[in-house]
């Protein structure tokens, strides 16, 4: 019995105090501290000492070493996505910390893996990092993870979701001592507010970055100048031009040239705008940007009277936009994020079930340990009093009482186990219902996405046909060619084409009037093209008195009056 007691005490001592950290592990903690303070060169030297001095053991030592080694390679931009050696480092860390959870290290592992993965895989790892980092108070890591999720949603044009995570990244960034990353968070949020047409908020966050110009590297200054210039290009053209030019002094970029091209176009310096846009094409980072730049170039050439060149570029824009739509449909991350949220919820429920089981094991182990210890102590006392029969009888009676008490404990434990089994069964049934709901939600989401994609493709095809037909009608009208059989389809075609190539006209018309018919809109377009009433009448196959009367009616229908009539 003494041996049993000794084994119980030894096991308890081993579990409580552990084996302690090795010299190698203490060195790794030193590397971690240096990387936290951006002392990467010093951290790299110690990593080399560890590699040359210690035999790194499998388990927590290798997991910690793999994470820190991968982080240093990432910071020095030395990770080759096509080489599996570096990838195996971070995969080892993720595997280990998933089974032996250290929330900070696991979240950092997911974050680094996401940074080096392609878009769909990246968002999966960032979402895992998000759920894990919530268990820590590490504001430094939270800021980076939330900003990455915001950027992924911005790239996929889900601006509202991106803004939610962008504002979270700023919240944690203001608590962390990392000015350089906080500025990126401000720039991300500024971009997102710009895309959802909230210029005041866009300018507010862009201007906050100007205050940090003397605290950031030269490359980041270029990005700050570009974002602030983009935010104020419609309100302070002089400052916008100044910041765009300062950005180009640091680094050539399509964004800076596009801002300068827009400013030149606004002041009707179309030749200068054309030159800037051709420069912008040289630095286009993606198909999306190339389509956008070419669209602006087509508009500029149209203003310059280069209609043939504008037509060629417009056709190329349509092809590029079709390609962009295909890429976006392929790379959509909305469903992935929804699946990640649902999976995390399911994992939390499963963990609750595991916690119930762990409680049962702890309760039973404690009861058995206490009972055995009490029994051993009583036996020792009994042996010491063998020479006194009366004491022995009393001890026997006490032992019987202890046994009865132990039996009661066992009965209570069995009742508790029945209760826990009942709770676990209920939880399993609830999980099955949740799983059905998740599958149904995923199926409905995919169905809606497929339907939306089909409707979008159909609308896009119709828009393209109207655009091409409108272009032909526009050229015939411009050349004075009479068009027979005007109908709503033809009028809708020229309206679609003209409002696409002349967004300023569209904006001014929609601000001035509402409820225009296709016929009225067509007359206003021909008027904007510079045709007089006689030429408009000839083009539409009517007389100039009818045109004059219609224009008079249109002018008597300002937007406010039409809105009142509508109400």
XYZ file of C-alpha atoms in Angstrom, residues 99-468:
370
model
C -2.556 19.250 -30.763
C -0.677 21.069 -27.949
C -2.413 24.407 -28.131
C -0.379 27.539 -27.533
C -2.812 30.188 -28.845
C -0.221 32.846 -29.723
C 2.133 30.485 -31.534
C -0.707 28.714 -33.373
C -2.255 32.044 -34.482
C 1.175 33.278 -35.654
C 1.712 30.016 -37.576
C -1.653 30.348 -39.369
C -0.945 34.044 -40.108
C 2.477 33.348 -41.680
C 1.069 30.399 -43.668
C -1.720 32.658 -44.947
C 0.704 35.382 -46.002
C 2.545 32.913 -48.225
C -0.549 31.176 -49.678
C -2.711 31.906 -52.714
C -5.968 33.780 -52.246
C -8.457 31.016 -51.360
C -5.997 29.111 -49.145
C -4.838 32.399 -47.615
C -8.314 33.391 -46.379
C -8.778 29.931 -44.837
C -5.575 30.319 -42.797
C -6.374 33.940 -41.877
C -9.808 32.880 -40.557
C -8.179 30.129 -38.474
C -5.716 32.726 -37.189
C -8.639 35.043 -36.336
C -10.432 32.420 -34.230
C -7.207 31.398 -32.454
C -5.838 34.891 -31.719
C -9.095 35.824 -29.919
C -7.880 33.587 -27.083
C -4.849 35.875 -26.550
C -4.295 39.511 -25.581
C -1.696 40.022 -28.328
C -2.789 43.297 -29.990
C 0.291 43.255 -32.240
C -0.794 39.974 -33.894
C -4.528 40.799 -33.926
C -3.832 44.002 -35.877
C -1.937 42.123 -38.603
C -4.462 39.292 -38.928
C -7.510 41.571 -39.149
C -5.768 43.861 -41.668
C -4.963 40.845 -43.887
C -8.627 39.739 -43.801
C -9.697 43.318 -44.637
C -7.301 43.421 -47.621
C -8.504 40.035 -48.897
C -12.117 41.254 -48.864
C -11.134 44.566 -50.480
C -9.450 42.679 -53.326
C -12.605 40.571 -53.773
C -14.830 43.708 -53.707
C -16.680 42.795 -50.499
C -16.073 46.248 -49.077
C -18.502 46.097 -46.128
C -16.944 42.915 -44.734
C -13.480 44.369 -45.380
C -14.370 47.577 -43.495
C -15.543 45.595 -40.452
C -12.138 43.890 -40.152
C -10.221 47.051 -41.149
C -11.709 49.032 -38.251
C -10.870 46.136 -35.907
C -7.244 46.209 -37.109
C -7.040 49.940 -36.250
C -8.596 49.326 -32.818
C -5.874 46.810 -31.906
C -3.165 48.726 -33.802
C -3.697 51.771 -31.604
C -2.903 49.587 -28.589
C 0.206 47.986 -30.150
C 3.546 49.737 -30.539
C 3.884 49.318 -34.309
C 3.441 52.616 -36.209
C 4.416 51.217 -39.616
C 1.711 48.524 -39.633
C -0.874 50.890 -38.119
C -0.376 53.209 -41.119
C -1.128 50.308 -43.492
C -4.336 49.738 -41.518
C -5.296 53.415 -41.947
C -4.595 53.192 -45.698
C -6.705 50.025 -46.014
C -9.670 51.620 -44.231
C -9.266 54.807 -46.307
C -9.460 52.720 -49.522
C -12.532 50.853 -48.264
C -14.398 54.065 -47.407
C -13.522 55.328 -50.887
C -15.065 52.264 -52.535
C -18.329 52.602 -50.565
C -18.517 56.304 -51.545
C -17.890 57.914 -48.151
C -15.340 60.604 -49.138
C -15.200 62.347 -45.734
C -14.143 59.174 -43.913
C -11.796 58.275 -46.782
C -10.017 61.659 -46.488
C -10.004 61.512 -42.664
C -8.072 58.214 -42.500
C -5.795 59.160 -45.405
C -4.791 62.435 -43.722
C -3.999 60.617 -40.449
C -1.106 58.972 -42.302
C 0.501 62.348 -43.158
C 1.220 62.853 -39.428
C 3.444 59.740 -39.474
C 5.535 60.585 -42.586
C 8.737 61.132 -40.597
C 8.343 57.760 -38.826
C 8.073 55.401 -41.800
C 10.437 53.978 -44.464
C 10.756 55.727 -47.828
C 8.776 53.036 -49.716
C 5.789 53.471 -47.399
C 5.841 57.259 -47.904
C 5.055 56.677 -51.585
C 1.923 54.705 -50.676
C 0.804 57.388 -48.215
C 1.185 60.142 -50.833
C -0.808 58.114 -53.398
C -3.675 57.325 -51.025
C -4.008 60.875 -49.748
C -3.867 62.225 -53.335
C -6.616 59.801 -54.402
C -8.765 60.814 -51.437
C -8.587 64.582 -52.134
C -8.369 64.633 -55.956
C -11.901 66.061 -56.217
C -11.611 68.578 -53.366
C -8.028 69.908 -53.453
C -6.559 69.369 -56.919
C -3.355 71.319 -56.210
C -2.474 69.188 -53.160
C -3.486 66.013 -54.985
C -1.096 66.807 -57.854
C 1.696 67.676 -55.405
C 1.336 64.391 -53.518
C 1.110 62.316 -56.725
C 4.341 63.869 -58.041
C 6.088 63.297 -54.672
C 5.046 59.663 -54.845
C 6.582 59.288 -58.326
C 9.864 60.702 -57.031
C 10.039 57.724 -54.654
C 8.492 54.944 -56.774
C 6.821 54.681 -60.194
C 3.223 53.420 -59.964
C 0.114 53.260 -62.126
C -1.990 54.892 -59.370
C 0.068 58.094 -59.293
C -0.012 58.432 -63.104
C -3.799 57.818 -63.132
C -4.385 60.574 -60.578
C -2.282 63.004 -62.667
C -4.147 61.898 -65.832
C -7.536 62.579 -64.220
C -6.454 66.024 -63.036
C -5.196 66.828 -66.571
C -8.439 65.522 -68.100
C -10.523 67.664 -65.734
C -8.728 70.777 -66.959
C -9.226 69.557 -70.592
C -5.504 68.963 -71.169
C -6.238 65.701 -73.022
C -2.784 65.302 -74.579
C -1.169 65.395 -71.120
C -3.805 62.990 -69.773
C -3.077 60.569 -72.653
C 0.661 60.672 -71.905
C 0.126 59.946 -68.202
C -2.229 57.025 -68.928
C 0.245 55.430 -71.351
C 2.838 55.627 -68.571
C 0.326 54.105 -66.119
C -0.094 51.063 -68.402
C 3.625 50.267 -67.986
C 3.127 49.776 -64.225
C -0.301 48.075 -64.222
C -0.189 45.350 -61.502
C -3.173 43.288 -62.675
C -5.833 42.670 -65.332
C -8.319 44.755 -63.296
C -6.047 47.779 -63.352
C -5.221 47.363 -67.045
C -8.948 47.370 -67.929
C -9.543 50.475 -65.804
C -6.586 52.386 -67.299
C -7.584 51.454 -70.871
C -11.155 52.596 -70.199
C -9.831 56.034 -69.123
C -7.537 56.102 -72.163
C -10.474 55.366 -74.510
C -12.423 58.267 -72.973
C -9.439 60.589 -73.377
C -8.912 59.632 -77.020
C -12.627 60.192 -77.640
C -12.249 63.747 -76.319
C -9.271 64.211 -78.653
C -11.302 63.077 -81.699
C -9.359 59.830 -82.112
C -12.538 57.766 -82.545
C -10.976 54.796 -84.342
C -8.325 54.326 -81.645
C -10.985 54.796 -78.954
C -13.135 52.078 -80.548
C -10.233 49.585 -80.661
C -9.392 50.254 -77.002
C -13.079 49.987 -75.956
C -13.299 46.484 -77.479
C -10.177 45.476 -75.584
C -11.699 46.842 -72.362
C -14.788 44.633 -72.838
C -12.600 41.519 -73.235
C -10.504 42.408 -70.184
C -13.599 43.039 -68.068
C -14.995 39.641 -69.078
C -11.694 38.125 -67.959
C -11.821 40.044 -64.658
C -15.395 38.838 -63.994
C -14.229 35.266 -64.584
C -11.287 35.692 -62.196
C -13.489 37.226 -59.508
C -16.063 34.436 -59.844
C -13.273 31.881 -59.530
C -11.526 33.566 -56.598
C -14.611 34.574 -54.571
C -13.883 34.143 -50.859
C -17.354 34.848 -49.431
C -18.373 31.176 -49.271
C -14.990 30.212 -47.809
C -15.387 32.745 -44.994
C -18.949 31.552 -44.281
C -17.753 27.935 -44.156
C -14.906 28.922 -41.792
C -17.345 30.704 -39.441
C -19.668 27.673 -39.363
C -16.781 25.233 -38.882
C -15.419 27.280 -35.964
C -18.880 27.238 -34.342
C -19.039 23.463 -34.752
C -15.530 23.037 -33.286
C -16.508 25.159 -30.247
C -19.506 22.923 -29.596
C -17.340 19.802 -29.905
C -14.838 21.305 -27.456
C -17.664 21.854 -24.956
C -18.472 18.154 -25.275
C -14.798 17.237 -24.651
C -14.769 19.509 -21.580
C -17.689 17.545 -20.111
C -15.723 14.317 -20.571
C -12.604 15.856 -18.985
C -14.624 16.959 -15.934
C -15.905 13.395 -15.470
C -12.353 11.998 -15.608
C -11.046 14.581 -13.106
C -13.897 13.952 -10.641
C -13.461 10.180 -10.741
C -9.658 10.372 -10.502
C -9.875 12.705 -7.493
C -12.381 10.460 -5.694
C -10.290 7.325 -6.279
C -7.034 9.048 -5.222
C -8.578 10.428 -2.008
C -10.167 7.075 -1.176
C -6.947 5.107 -1.710
C -4.908 7.615 0.287
C -7.409 7.523 3.165
C -7.454 3.734 3.095
C -3.616 3.560 3.136
C -3.399 5.929 6.101
C -5.962 3.918 8.058
C -4.070 0.695 7.325
C -0.839 2.185 8.723
C -2.572 3.197 11.905
C -4.123 -0.221 12.157
C -0.721 -1.999 11.914
C 0.746 0.178 14.650
C -2.033 -0.751 17.050
C -2.086 -4.525 16.500
C -1.050 -5.133 20.138
C -4.105 -3.349 21.411
C -7.229 -5.278 20.485
C -9.631 -2.555 21.478
C -7.903 0.015 19.249
C -7.851 -2.477 16.403
C -11.613 -2.988 16.705
C -12.181 0.745 16.732
C -9.975 1.134 13.642
C -11.879 -1.632 11.927
C -15.123 0.136 12.674
C -13.660 3.363 11.280
C -12.503 1.491 8.192
C -15.989 0.159 7.651
C -17.321 3.700 7.927
C -14.713 4.874 5.402
C -15.688 2.079 3.028
C -19.333 3.063 3.321
C -18.352 6.687 2.673
C -16.339 5.550 -0.339
C -19.340 3.589 -1.614
C -21.456 6.720 -1.294
C -18.822 8.666 -3.261
C -18.849 6.014 -5.961
C -22.664 6.095 -6.109
C -22.595 9.888 -6.427
C -19.933 9.662 -9.111
C -22.047 7.157 -11.064
C -25.046 9.496 -10.828
C -22.868 12.381 -12.006
C -21.616 10.247 -14.899
C -25.219 9.412 -15.875
C -25.988 13.131 -15.858
C -22.966 13.902 -18.026
C -23.861 11.061 -20.432
C -27.338 12.555 -20.759
C -25.865 16.028 -21.469
C -23.439 14.580 -24.011
C -26.282 12.743 -25.785
C -28.314 15.984 -25.971
C -25.252 17.837 -27.274
C -24.693 15.193 -29.963
C -28.337 15.504 -31.085
C -28.011 19.289 -31.188
C -24.780 18.980 -33.211
C -26.568 16.801 -35.784
C -29.274 19.454 -36.177
C -26.617 22.175 -36.478
C -24.774 20.137 -39.106
C -27.997 19.812 -41.134
C -28.505 23.599 -40.895
C -24.889 24.224 -41.996
C -25.235 21.881 -44.996
C -28.542 23.504 -45.970
C -27.035 27.000 -45.637
C -24.043 26.018 -47.780
C -26.287 24.446 -50.438
C -28.547 27.504 -50.560
C -25.531 29.837 -50.728
C -24.061 27.921 -53.680
C -27.475 27.929 -55.388
C -27.835 31.700 -54.938
C -24.256 32.287 -56.150
C -24.889 30.184 -59.287
C -28.153 32.047 -59.955
C -26.467 35.423 -59.433
C -23.596 34.448 -61.727
C -26.033 33.362 -64.461
C -28.051 36.602 -64.169
C -24.845 38.669 -64.182
C -23.537 36.939 -67.313
C -26.895 37.423 -69.058
C -27.006 41.134 -68.123
C -23.380 41.585 -69.138
C -24.015 39.972 -72.536
C -27.039 42.219 -73.089
C -25.033 45.287 -72.018
C -22.219 44.350 -74.422
C -24.667 43.937 -77.323
C -26.299 47.290 -76.568
C -22.865 48.920 -76.261
C -21.682 47.606 -79.662
